Coordinates of C-alpha atoms in Angstrom, one line a residue:
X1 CA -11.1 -40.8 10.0
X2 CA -10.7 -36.8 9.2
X3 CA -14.0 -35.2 10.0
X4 CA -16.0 -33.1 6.8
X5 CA -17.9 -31.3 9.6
X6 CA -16.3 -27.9 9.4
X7 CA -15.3 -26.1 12.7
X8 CA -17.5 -23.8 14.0
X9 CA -16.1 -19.7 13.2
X10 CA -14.8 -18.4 16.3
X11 CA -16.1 -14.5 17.0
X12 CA -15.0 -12.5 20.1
X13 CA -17.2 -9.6 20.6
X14 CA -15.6 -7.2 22.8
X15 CA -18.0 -4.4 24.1
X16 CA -18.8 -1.7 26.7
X17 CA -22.8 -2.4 25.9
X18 CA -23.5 -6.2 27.9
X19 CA -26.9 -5.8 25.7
X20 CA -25.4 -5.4 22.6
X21 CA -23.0 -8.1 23.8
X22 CA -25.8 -10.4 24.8
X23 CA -27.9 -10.2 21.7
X24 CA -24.9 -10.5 19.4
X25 CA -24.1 -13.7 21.1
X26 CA -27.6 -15.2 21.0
X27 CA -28.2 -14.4 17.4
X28 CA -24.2 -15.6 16.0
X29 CA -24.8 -18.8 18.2
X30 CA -28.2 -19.6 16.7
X31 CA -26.6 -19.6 13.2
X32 CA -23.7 -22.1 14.3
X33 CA -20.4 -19.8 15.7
X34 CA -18.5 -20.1 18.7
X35 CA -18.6 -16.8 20.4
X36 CA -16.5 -15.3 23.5
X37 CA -17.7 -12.2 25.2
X38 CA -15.1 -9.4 26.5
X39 CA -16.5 -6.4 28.8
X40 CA -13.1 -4.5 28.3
X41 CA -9.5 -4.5 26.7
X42 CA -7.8 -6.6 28.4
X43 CA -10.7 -9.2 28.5
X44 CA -10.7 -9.4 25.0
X45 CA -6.8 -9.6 24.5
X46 CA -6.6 -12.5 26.6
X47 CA -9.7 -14.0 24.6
X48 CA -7.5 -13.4 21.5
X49 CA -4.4 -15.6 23.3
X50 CA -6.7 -18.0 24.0
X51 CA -9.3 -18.3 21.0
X52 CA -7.8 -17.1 18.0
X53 CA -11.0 -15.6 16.8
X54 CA -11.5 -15.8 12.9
X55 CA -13.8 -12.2 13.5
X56 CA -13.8 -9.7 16.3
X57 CA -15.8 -6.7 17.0
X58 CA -14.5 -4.5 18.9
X59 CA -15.4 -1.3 20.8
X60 CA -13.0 1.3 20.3
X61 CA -14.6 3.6 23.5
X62 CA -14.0 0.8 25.7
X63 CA -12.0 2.9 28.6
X64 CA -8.3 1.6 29.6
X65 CA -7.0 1.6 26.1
X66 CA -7.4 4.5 23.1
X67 CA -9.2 2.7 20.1
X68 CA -6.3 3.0 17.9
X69 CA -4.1 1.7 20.4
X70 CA -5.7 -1.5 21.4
X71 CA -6.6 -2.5 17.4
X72 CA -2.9 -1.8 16.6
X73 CA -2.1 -4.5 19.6
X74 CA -4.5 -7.0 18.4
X75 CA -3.5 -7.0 14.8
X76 CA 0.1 -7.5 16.5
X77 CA -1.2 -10.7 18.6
X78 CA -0.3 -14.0 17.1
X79 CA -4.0 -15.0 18.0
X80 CA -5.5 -11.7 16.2
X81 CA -2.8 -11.0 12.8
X82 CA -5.0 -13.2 10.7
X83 CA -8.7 -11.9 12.3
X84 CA -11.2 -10.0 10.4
X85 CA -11.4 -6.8 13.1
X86 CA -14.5 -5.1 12.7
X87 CA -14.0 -1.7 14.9
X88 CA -16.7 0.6 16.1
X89 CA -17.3 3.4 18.0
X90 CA -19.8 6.7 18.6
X91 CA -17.4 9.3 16.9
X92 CA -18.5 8.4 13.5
X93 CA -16.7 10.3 10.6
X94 CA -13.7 9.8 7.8
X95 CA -11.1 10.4 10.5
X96 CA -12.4 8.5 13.0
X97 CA -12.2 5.1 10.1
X98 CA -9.2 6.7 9.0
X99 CA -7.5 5.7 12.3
X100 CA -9.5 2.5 12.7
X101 CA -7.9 1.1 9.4
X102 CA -4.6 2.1 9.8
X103 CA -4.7 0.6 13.4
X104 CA -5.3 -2.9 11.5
X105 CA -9.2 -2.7 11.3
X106 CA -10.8 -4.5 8.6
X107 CA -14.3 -2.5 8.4
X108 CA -15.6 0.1 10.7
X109 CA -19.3 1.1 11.9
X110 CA -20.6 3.6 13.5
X111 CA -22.2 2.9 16.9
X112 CA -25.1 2.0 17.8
X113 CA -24.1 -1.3 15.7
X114 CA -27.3 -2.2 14.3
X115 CA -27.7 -6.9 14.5
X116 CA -28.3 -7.2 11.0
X117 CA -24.8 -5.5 10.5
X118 CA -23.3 -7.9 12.8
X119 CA -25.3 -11.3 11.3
X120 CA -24.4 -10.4 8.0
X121 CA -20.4 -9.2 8.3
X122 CA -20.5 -12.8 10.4
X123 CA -22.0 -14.6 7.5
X124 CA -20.3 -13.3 5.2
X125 CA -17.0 -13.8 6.3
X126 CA -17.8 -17.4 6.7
X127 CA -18.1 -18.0 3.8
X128 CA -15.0 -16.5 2.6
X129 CA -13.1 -18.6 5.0
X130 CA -14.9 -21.7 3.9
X131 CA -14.7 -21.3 0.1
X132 CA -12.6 -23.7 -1.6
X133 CA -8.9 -22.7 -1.5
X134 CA -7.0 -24.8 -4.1
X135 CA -7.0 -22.6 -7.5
X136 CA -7.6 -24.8 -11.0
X137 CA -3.9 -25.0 -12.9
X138 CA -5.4 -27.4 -15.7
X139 CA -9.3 -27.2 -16.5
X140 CA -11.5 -30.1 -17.1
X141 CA -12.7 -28.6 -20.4
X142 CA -10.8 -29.1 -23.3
X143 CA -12.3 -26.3 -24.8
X144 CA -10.6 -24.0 -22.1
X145 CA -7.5 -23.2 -20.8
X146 CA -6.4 -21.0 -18.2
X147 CA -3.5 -18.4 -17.3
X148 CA -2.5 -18.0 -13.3
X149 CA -1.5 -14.1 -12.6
X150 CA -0.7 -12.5 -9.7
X151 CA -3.9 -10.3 -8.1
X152 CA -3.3 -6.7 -8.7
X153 CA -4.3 -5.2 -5.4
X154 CA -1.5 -3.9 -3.3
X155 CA -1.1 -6.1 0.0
X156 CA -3.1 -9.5 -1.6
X157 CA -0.8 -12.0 -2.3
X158 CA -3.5 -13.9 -4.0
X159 CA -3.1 -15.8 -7.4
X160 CA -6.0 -15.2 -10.4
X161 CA -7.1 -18.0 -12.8
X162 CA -8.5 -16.3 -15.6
X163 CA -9.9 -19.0 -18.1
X164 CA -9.6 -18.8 -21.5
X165 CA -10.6 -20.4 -25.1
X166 CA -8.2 -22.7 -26.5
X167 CA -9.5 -21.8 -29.9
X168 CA -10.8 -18.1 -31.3
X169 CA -14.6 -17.8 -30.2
X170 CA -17.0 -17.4 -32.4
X171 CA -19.2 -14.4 -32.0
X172 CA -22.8 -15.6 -32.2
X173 CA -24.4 -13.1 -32.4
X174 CA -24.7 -9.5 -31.3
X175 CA -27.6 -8.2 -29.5
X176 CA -29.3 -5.1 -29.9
X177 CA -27.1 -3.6 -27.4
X178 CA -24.2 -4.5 -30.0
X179 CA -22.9 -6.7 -26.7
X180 CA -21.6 -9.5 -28.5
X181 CA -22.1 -13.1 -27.0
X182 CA -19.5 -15.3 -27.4
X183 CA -19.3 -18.9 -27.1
X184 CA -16.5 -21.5 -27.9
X185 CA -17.6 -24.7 -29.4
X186 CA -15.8 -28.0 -30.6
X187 CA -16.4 -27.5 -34.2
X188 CA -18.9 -30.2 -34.4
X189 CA -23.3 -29.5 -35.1
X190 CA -23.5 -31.7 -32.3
X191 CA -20.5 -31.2 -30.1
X192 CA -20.1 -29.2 -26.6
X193 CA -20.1 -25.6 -26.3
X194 CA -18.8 -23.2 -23.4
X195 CA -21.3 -20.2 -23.2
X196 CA -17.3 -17.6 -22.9
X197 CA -19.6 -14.4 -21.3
X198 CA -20.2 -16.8 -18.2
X199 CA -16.6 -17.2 -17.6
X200 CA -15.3 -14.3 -18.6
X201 CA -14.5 -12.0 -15.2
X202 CA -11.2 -12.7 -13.5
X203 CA -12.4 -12.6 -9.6
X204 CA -9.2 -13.0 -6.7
X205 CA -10.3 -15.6 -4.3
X206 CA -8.5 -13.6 -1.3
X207 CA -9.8 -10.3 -2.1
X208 CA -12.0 -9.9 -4.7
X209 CA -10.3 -7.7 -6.9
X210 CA -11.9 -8.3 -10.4
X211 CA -11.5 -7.5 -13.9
X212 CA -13.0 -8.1 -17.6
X213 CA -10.8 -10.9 -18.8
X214 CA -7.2 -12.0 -17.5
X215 CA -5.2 -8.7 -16.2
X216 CA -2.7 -7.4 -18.9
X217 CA 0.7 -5.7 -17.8
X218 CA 1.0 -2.2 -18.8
X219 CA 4.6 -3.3 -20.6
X220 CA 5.4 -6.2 -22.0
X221 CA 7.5 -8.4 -19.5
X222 CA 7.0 -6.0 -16.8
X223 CA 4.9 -8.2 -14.6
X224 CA 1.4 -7.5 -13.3
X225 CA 1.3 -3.5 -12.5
X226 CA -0.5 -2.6 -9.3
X227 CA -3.9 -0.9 -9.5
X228 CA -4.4 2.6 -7.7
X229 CA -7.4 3.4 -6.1
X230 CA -9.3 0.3 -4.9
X231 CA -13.0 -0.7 -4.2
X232 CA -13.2 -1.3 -0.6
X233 CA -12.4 -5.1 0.7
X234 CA -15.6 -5.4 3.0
X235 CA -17.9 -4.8 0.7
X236 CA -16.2 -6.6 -2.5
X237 CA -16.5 -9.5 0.1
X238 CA -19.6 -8.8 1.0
X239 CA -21.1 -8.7 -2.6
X240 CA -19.0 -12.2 -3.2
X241 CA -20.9 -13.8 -0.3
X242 CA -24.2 -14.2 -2.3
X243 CA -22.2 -16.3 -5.3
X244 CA -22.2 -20.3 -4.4
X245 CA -18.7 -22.0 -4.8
X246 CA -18.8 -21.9 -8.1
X247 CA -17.9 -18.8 -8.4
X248 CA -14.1 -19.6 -8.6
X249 CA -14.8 -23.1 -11.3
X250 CA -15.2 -23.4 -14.9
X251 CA -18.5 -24.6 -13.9
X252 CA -19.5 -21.0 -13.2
X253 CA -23.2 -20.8 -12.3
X254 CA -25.2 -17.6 -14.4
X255 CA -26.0 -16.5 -10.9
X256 CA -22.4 -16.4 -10.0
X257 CA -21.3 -15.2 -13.1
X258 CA -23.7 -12.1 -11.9
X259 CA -21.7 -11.8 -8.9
X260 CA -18.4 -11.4 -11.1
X261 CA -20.0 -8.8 -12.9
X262 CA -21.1 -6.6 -10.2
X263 CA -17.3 -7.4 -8.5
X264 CA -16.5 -6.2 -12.1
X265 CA -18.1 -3.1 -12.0
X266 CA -17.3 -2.2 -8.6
X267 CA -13.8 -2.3 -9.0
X268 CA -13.7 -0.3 -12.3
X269 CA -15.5 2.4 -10.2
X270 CA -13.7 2.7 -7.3
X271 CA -10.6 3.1 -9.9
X272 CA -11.8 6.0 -11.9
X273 CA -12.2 4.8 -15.0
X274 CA -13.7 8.1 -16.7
X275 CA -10.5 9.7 -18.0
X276 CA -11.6 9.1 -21.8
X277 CA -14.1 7.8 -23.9
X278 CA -12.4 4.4 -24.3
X279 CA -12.7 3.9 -20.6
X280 CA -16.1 5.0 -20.5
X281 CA -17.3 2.7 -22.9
X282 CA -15.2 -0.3 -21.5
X283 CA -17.5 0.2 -18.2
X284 CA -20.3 0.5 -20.1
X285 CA -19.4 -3.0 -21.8
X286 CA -19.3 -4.4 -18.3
X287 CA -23.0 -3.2 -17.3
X288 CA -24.4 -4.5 -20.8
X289 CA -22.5 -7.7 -20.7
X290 CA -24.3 -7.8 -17.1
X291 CA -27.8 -7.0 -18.5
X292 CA -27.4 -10.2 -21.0
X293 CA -26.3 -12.8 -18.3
X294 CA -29.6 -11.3 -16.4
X295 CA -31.9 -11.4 -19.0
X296 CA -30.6 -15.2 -19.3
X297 CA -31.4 -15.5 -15.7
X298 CA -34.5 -14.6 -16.3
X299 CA -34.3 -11.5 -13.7
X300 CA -35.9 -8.9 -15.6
X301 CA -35.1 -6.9 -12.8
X302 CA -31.8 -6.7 -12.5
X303 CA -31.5 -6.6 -16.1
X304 CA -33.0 -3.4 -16.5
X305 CA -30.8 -2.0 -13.6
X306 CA -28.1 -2.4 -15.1
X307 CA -29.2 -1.4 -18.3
X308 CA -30.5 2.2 -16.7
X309 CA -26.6 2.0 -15.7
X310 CA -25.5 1.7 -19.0
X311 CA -27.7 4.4 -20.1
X312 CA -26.1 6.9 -18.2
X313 CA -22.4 6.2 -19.1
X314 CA -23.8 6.6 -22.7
X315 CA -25.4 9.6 -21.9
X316 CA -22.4 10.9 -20.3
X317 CA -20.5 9.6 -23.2
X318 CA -22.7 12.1 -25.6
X319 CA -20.9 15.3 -24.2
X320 CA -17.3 14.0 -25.9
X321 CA -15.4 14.6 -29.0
X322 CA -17.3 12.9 -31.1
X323 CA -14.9 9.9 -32.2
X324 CA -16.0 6.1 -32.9
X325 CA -16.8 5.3 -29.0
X326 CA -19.2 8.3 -28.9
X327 CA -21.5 7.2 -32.1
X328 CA -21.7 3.7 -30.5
X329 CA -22.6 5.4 -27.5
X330 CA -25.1 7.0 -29.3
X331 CA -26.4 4.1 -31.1
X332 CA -26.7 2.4 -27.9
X333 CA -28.3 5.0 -26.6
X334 CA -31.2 4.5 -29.6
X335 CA -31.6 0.5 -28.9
X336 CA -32.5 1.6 -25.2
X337 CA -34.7 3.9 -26.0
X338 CA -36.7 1.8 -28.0
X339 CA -36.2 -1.5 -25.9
X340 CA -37.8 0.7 -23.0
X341 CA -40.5 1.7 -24.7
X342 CA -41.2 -1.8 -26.7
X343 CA -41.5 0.2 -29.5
X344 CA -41.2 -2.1 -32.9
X345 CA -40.7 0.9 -35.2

């Protein structure tokens, strides 16, 4: 009978510091990983031939071996292609990471590696490794359907499942944001009804890479165009760690649906999308669209985050040619000024 009891991760944590390598083994151990310790290079290559670690850290001023060197040979090890390699070392900088990543290291941190780093890279990879794999062809909901895409980031080989109504949505209503909420129903007083905002970011299951709605080739029939500049894996996977597993269903949690949002965001960022008004306002969309999935959370919180968000991308938006996306800006800009103030004149 096939066990359901997962394997433990395996983390090898190869450092000059026997403290640091001490307490990163008693705290990774205590939350259910198998951990090997290496006290040099060559300790931890032959931990890699033998483990196969899922996560390493590694010390790049560990003496016998230059930093770059010894992560270019472990990304090369058939035991260490597929790890997560988490370098460090004391000669902080943009260089310095510049060398670790093109070496084959997945993050880098500065030294003196602080445990909470370590815990939470750990934990957060873990669950990346243990999220459900199999992507949904045919949903459950006759209401929905969905389109399979090719991710966008350069290197991910991943495939995106973007769901989508079968039938036009019906806008409900429009806040006083003018962010509308959609929802999809059956047609009937009584029948079911699929709340569209809470389904409606595209998130990769590899890498994270996320967008408003399924990805759209630049030409017609030219296939799924490649994205430029790109938000940084570590911490798109670290931000996807706090969604549960439903972040990937049609059964999308409002909490998860969050999650998608701020992958949303953090994306369109790291790309640059300023260039025009019709850019700035689609970001903007993304932060209000956020603020009404958190005000149905209930988080008042993180509602008003990312409305102060908003508020400066309208803002910004003000200083344009005046056109149709700058006098929505503008009345957007009103709504929040009053909604802050609870004034009801």
């Amino acid at each position: 009978m096939e066990s359901r009891i997962a394997p433990p991760v395996r983390v090898l944590v190869a450092d000059s510091g026997v403290r640091f390598m001490k307490a990163s083994a008693e705290v990774l151990t205590q939350r259910g990983f198998a951990v090997v310790l290496a006290a040099g290079p060559e300790e931890a290559f032959d931990a890699v031939r033998r483990a196969s670690p899922n996560i390493i850290f590694y010390d790049m001023d560990m003496p016998g071996y230059e930093g770059p060197e010894a992560l270019r040979l472990l990304a090369r090890m058939r035991g260490g292609k597929d790890a997560f390699t988490i370098a460090s070392s004391i000669h902080g900088g943009a260089e310095c990471e510049r060398l670790a990543a093109e070496a084959g290291a997945w993050d880098f941190a500065v030294r003196p590696v602080e445990r909470d780093f370590v815990i939470e890279t750990a934990m957060a990879i873990r669950r990346h490794l243990r999220r459900p794999r199999d992507a949904v062809r045919q949903p459950e909901n006759p209401l929905l359907k969905t389109i399979v895409t090719d991710c966008r980031r350069p290197g991910c080989d991943g495939s995106l499942v973007s769901y989508l109504p079968r039938r036009k949505p019906s806008r409900q209503r429009t806040d006083q944001f003018e962010t509308p909420i959609f929802t999809v129903s059956d047609g009937q007083s009584q029948g079911e009804a699929v709340d569209f905002n809470v389904l409606a970011i595209t998130v990769c299951p590899r890498c994270y890479w996320a967008c408003d709605g399924p990805p759209v080739a630049e030409h017609a029939g030219a296939g799924i165009t490649r994205v430029g500049r790109m938000a940084g894996r570590p911490r798109l996977l670290r931000m996807a760690a706090e969604a549960d597993d439903t972040l990937f269903s049609e059964s999308r949690s409002i909490a998860a649906a969050l999650v998608a949002m701020r992958l949303a965001i953090e994306n369109a960022r790291a790309q640059g999308a300023i260039d025009s008004t019709v850019e700035l306002e689609a970001l903007a969309d993304l932060y209000f669209k956020a603020a009404a999935l958190a005000h149905t959370a209930r988080d008042e919180s993180l509602r008003d985050r990312f409305l102060g968000e908003a508020e400066k991308i309208c803002a910004a938006m003000l200083e344009r040619e005046p056109c149709a996306e700058v006098y929505r800006a503008a009345c957007r800009l009103a709504a929040l000024y009053v909604y802050f103030t609870r004034d009801s004149d």
